[in-house]
Coordinates of C-alpha atoms in Angstrom, one line a residue:
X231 CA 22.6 1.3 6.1
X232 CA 23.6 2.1 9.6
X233 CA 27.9 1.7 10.4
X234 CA 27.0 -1.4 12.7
X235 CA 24.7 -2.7 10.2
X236 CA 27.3 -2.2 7.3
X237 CA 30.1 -3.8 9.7
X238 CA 28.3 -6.8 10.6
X239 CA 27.4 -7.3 7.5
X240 CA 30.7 -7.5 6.2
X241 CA 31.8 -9.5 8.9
X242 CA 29.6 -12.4 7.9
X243 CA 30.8 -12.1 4.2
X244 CA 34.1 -12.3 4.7
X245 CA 33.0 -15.4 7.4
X246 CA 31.5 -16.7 5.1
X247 CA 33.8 -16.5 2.3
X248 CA 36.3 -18.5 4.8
X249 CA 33.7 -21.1 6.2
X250 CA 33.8 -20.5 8.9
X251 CA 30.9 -21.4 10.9
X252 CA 29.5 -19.7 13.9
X253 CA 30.1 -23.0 16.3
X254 CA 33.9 -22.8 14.7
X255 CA 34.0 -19.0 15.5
X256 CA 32.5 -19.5 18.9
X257 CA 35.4 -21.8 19.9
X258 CA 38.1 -19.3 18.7
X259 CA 35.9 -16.3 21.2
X260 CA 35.2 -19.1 23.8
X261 CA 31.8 -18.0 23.5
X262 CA 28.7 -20.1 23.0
X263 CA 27.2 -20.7 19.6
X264 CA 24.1 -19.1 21.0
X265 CA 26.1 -16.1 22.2
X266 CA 27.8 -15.6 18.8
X267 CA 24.5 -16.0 16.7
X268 CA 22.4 -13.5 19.4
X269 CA 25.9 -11.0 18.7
X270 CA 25.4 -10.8 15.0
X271 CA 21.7 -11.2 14.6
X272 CA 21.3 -8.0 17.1
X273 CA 24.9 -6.2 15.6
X274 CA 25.8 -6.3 19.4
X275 CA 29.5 -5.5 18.0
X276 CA 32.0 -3.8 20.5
X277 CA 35.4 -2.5 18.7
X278 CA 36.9 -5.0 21.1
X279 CA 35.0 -7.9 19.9
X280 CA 35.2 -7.1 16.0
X281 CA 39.0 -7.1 16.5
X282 CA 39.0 -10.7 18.0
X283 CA 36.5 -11.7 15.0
X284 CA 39.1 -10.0 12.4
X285 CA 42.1 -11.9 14.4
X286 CA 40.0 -15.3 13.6
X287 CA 40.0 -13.9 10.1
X288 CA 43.8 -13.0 9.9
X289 CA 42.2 -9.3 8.7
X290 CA 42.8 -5.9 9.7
X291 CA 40.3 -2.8 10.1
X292 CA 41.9 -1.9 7.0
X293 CA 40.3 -4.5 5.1
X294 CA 36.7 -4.6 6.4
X295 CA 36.4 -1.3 6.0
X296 CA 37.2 -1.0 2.6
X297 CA 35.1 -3.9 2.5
X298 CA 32.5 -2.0 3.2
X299 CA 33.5 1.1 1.1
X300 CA 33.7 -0.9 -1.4
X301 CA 29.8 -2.3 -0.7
X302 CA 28.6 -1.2 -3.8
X303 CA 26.5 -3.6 -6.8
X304 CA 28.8 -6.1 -7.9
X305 CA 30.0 -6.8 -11.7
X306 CA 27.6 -8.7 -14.0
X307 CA 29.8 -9.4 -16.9
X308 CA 33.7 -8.6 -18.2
X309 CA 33.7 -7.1 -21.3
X310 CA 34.9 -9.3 -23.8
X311 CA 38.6 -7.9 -23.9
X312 CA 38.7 -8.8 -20.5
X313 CA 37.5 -12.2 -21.7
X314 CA 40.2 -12.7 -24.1
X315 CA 42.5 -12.1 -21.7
X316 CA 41.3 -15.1 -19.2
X317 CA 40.9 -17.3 -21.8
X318 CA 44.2 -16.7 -23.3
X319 CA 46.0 -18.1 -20.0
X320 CA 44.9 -21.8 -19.3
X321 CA 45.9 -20.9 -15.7
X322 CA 43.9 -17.4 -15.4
X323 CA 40.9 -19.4 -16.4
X324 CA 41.4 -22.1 -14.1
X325 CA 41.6 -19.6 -11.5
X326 CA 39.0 -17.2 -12.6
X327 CA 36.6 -20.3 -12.2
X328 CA 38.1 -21.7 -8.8
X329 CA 37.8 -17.9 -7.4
X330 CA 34.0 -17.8 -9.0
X331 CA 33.8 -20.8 -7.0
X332 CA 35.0 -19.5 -4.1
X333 CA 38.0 -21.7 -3.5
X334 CA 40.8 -20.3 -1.2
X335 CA 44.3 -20.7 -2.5
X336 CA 44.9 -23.6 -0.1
X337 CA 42.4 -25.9 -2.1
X338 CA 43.6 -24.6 -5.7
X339 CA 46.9 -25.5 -5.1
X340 CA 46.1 -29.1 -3.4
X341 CA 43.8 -30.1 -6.3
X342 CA 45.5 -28.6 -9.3
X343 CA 49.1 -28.9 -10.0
X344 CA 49.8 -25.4 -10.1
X345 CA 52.9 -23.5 -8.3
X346 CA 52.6 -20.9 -5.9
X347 CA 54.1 -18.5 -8.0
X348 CA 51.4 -19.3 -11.0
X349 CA 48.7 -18.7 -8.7
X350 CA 50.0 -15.9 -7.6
X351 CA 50.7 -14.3 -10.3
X352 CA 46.9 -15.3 -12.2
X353 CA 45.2 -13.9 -8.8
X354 CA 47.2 -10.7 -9.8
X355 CA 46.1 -10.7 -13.1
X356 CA 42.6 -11.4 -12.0
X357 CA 42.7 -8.6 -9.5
X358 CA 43.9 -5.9 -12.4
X359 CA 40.9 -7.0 -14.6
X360 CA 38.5 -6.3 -11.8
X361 CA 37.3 -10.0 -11.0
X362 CA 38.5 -9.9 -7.7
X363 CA 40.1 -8.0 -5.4
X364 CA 43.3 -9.6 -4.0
X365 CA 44.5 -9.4 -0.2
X366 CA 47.0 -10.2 2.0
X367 CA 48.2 -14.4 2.6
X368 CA 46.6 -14.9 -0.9
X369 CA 43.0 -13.8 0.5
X370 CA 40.3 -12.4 -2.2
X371 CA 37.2 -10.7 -3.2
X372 CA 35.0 -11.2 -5.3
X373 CA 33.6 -8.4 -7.9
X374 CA 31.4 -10.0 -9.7
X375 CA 27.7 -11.1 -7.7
X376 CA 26.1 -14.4 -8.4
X377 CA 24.3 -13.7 -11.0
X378 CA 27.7 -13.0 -13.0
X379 CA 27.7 -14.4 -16.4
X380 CA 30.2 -14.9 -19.0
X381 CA 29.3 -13.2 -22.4
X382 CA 26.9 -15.8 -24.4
X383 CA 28.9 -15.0 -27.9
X384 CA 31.5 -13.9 -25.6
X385 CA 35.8 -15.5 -26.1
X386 CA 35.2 -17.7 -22.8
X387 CA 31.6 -19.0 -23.9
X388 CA 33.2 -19.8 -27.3
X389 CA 36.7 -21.5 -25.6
X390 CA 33.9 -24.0 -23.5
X391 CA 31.9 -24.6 -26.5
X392 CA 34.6 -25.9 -29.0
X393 CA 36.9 -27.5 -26.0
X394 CA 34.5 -28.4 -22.7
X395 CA 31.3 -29.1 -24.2
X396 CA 32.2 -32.2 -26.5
X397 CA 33.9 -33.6 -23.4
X398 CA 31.7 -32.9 -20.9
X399 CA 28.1 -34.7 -23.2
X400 CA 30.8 -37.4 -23.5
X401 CA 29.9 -38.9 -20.2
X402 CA 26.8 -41.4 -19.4
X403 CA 25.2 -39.2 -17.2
X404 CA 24.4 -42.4 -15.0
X405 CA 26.2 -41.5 -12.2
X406 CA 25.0 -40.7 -8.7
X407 CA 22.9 -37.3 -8.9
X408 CA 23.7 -37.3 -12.8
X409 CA 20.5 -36.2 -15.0
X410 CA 20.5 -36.0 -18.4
X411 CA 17.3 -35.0 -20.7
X412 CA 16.5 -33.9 -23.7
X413 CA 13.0 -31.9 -24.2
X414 CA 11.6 -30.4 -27.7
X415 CA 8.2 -28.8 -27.9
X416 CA 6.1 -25.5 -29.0
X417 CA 5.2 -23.5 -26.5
X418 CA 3.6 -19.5 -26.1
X419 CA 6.3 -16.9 -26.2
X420 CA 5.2 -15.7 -22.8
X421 CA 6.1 -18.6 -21.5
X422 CA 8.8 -19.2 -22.7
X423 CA 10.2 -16.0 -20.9
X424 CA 8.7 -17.8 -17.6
X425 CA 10.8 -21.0 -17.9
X426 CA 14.1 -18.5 -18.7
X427 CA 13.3 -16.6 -15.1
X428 CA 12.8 -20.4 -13.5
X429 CA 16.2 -21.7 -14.9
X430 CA 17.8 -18.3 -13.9
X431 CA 16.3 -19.3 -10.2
X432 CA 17.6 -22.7 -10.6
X433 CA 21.5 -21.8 -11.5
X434 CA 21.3 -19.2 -8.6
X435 CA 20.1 -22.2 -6.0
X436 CA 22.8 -24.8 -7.4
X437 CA 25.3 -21.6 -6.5
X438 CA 23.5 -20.3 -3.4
X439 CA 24.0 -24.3 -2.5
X440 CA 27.7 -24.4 -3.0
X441 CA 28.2 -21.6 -0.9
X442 CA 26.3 -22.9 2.1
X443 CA 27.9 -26.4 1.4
X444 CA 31.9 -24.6 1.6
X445 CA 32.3 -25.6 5.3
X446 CA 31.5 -29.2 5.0
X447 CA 34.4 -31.7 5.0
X448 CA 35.7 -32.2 1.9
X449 CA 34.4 -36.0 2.0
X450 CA 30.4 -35.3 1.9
X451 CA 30.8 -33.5 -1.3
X452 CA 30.9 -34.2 -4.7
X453 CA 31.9 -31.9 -8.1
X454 CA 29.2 -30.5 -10.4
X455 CA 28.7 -28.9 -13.0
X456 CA 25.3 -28.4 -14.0
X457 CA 24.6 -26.8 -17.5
X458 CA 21.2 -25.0 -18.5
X459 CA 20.3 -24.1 -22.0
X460 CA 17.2 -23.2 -24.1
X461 CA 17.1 -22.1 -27.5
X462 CA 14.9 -22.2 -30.7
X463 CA 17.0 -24.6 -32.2
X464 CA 16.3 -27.4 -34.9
X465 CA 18.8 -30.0 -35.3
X466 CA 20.7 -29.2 -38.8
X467 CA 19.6 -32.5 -40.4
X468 CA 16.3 -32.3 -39.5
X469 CA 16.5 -28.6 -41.0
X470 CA 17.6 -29.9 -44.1
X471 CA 14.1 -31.3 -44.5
X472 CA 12.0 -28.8 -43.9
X473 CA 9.5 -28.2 -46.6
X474 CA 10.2 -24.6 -46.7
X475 CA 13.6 -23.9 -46.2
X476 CA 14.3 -21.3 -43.6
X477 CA 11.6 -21.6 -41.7
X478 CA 11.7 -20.9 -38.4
X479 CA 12.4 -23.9 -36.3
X480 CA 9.9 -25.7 -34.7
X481 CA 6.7 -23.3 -36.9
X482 CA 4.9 -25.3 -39.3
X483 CA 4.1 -23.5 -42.6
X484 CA 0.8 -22.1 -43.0
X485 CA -0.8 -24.0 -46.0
X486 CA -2.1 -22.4 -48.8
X487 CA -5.3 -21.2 -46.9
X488 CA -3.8 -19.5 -44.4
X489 CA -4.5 -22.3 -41.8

């Protein structure tokens, strides 16, 4: 990637990760909207006008260019030490989740009550373990890309699964875009590996989706969490029947003519 490309670039990610808009950015360069969207969309940069976009940011050259130093493939996973060590702080894992999130430290510490000092010091932590990488004025970057997932057997998975899972099923699900259902059938292996990849598209949208939605006023949005899971799974009782015990679930037995 060209310098210009790889500058502009980064200037729409860090942007972005500061909603702000182009018409809000336009306002700050007394510029039109169309002028600032023709800018970026060509990489028309000068140095002079990347310094007033970095003012608007409170950044320095320092920063966007390690930003784009630092360009390289995001984290997929922490190992599971790493794991153990967010999950081991109730306030590094609150964190860790608001930063996945994208939240800016502003809007952690007037929804949670948290100090300054806490968040501080978990945004350190977090920085150290190589989830994000932590700025001046409390300002971060992320390490990990979007399709970052904790480990499935991993000590975070496990924390949700014996603390967050029983309350979260606990609700009706009859709420405004609530959806609840419940889905058990035998179907070819192949495609099975086809409705994995169409889940796997449908938790990147919901995130892709939060990110575009960070700039709206806090009023025309709601929390969600959505959860995705598929397994070969029988429910124990039901497994306590089987005919054959151990059979795989959801296979019936061959009789004893091979049908």
């Amino acid at each position: 990637m060209k310098a210009t490309q790889a500058l502009t670039a980064a200037l729409k990610a860090e942007l972005r990760r500061a909603g702000i808009t182009y018409a809000q950015l336009a306002v700050h360069l007394d510029l039109a909207e169309s002028s600032v969207k023709r800018i970026f969309s060509r990489g028309e940069l000068t140095l002079a006008r990347i310094d007033q976009v970095l003012a608007v940011l409170q950044l320095d050259f320092v920063d966007l260019a390690r930003e784009v130093a630092q360009a390289a493939p995001a984290r997929q996973a922490l190992s599971a030490e790493q794991e153990a060590a967010v999950v081991a702080d109730p306030h590094l894992l609150l964190v860790a989740i608001c930063a996945q999130a994208r939240w800016t430290a502003a809007q952690i510490l007037q929804t949670y009550a948290i100090t300054t000092a806490q968040l501080v010091a978990a945004l350190t932590a977090l920085d150290r373990l190589g989830f994000i990488e932590l700025r001046a004025h409390n300002r971060y970057r992320l390490k990990v890309d979007q399709t970052f997932r904790w480990r499935a057997d991993g000590p975070v998975m496990d924390f949700f699964r014996q603390h967050a899972v029983p309350d979260y099923f606990a609700g009706g699900f009859d709420g405004a875009g609530e959806h609840l259902a419940l889905v058990h059938g035998q179907i070819a292996h192949a495609r099975a590996a086809d409705f994995h990849d169409r889940l796997q598209r449908l938790a990147q949208d919901f995130a892709h989706q939060h990110v575009a939605d960070q700039a709206r006023p806090a009023g025309d949005k709601t929390a969600y969490t959505l959860v995705l899971g598929m397994r070969s799974w029988l429910f124990e009782p039901f497994r306590a029947l089987l005919r054959t015990p151990g059979a795989a679930p959801g296979i019936a037995p061959r009789d004893n003519a091979g049908r």
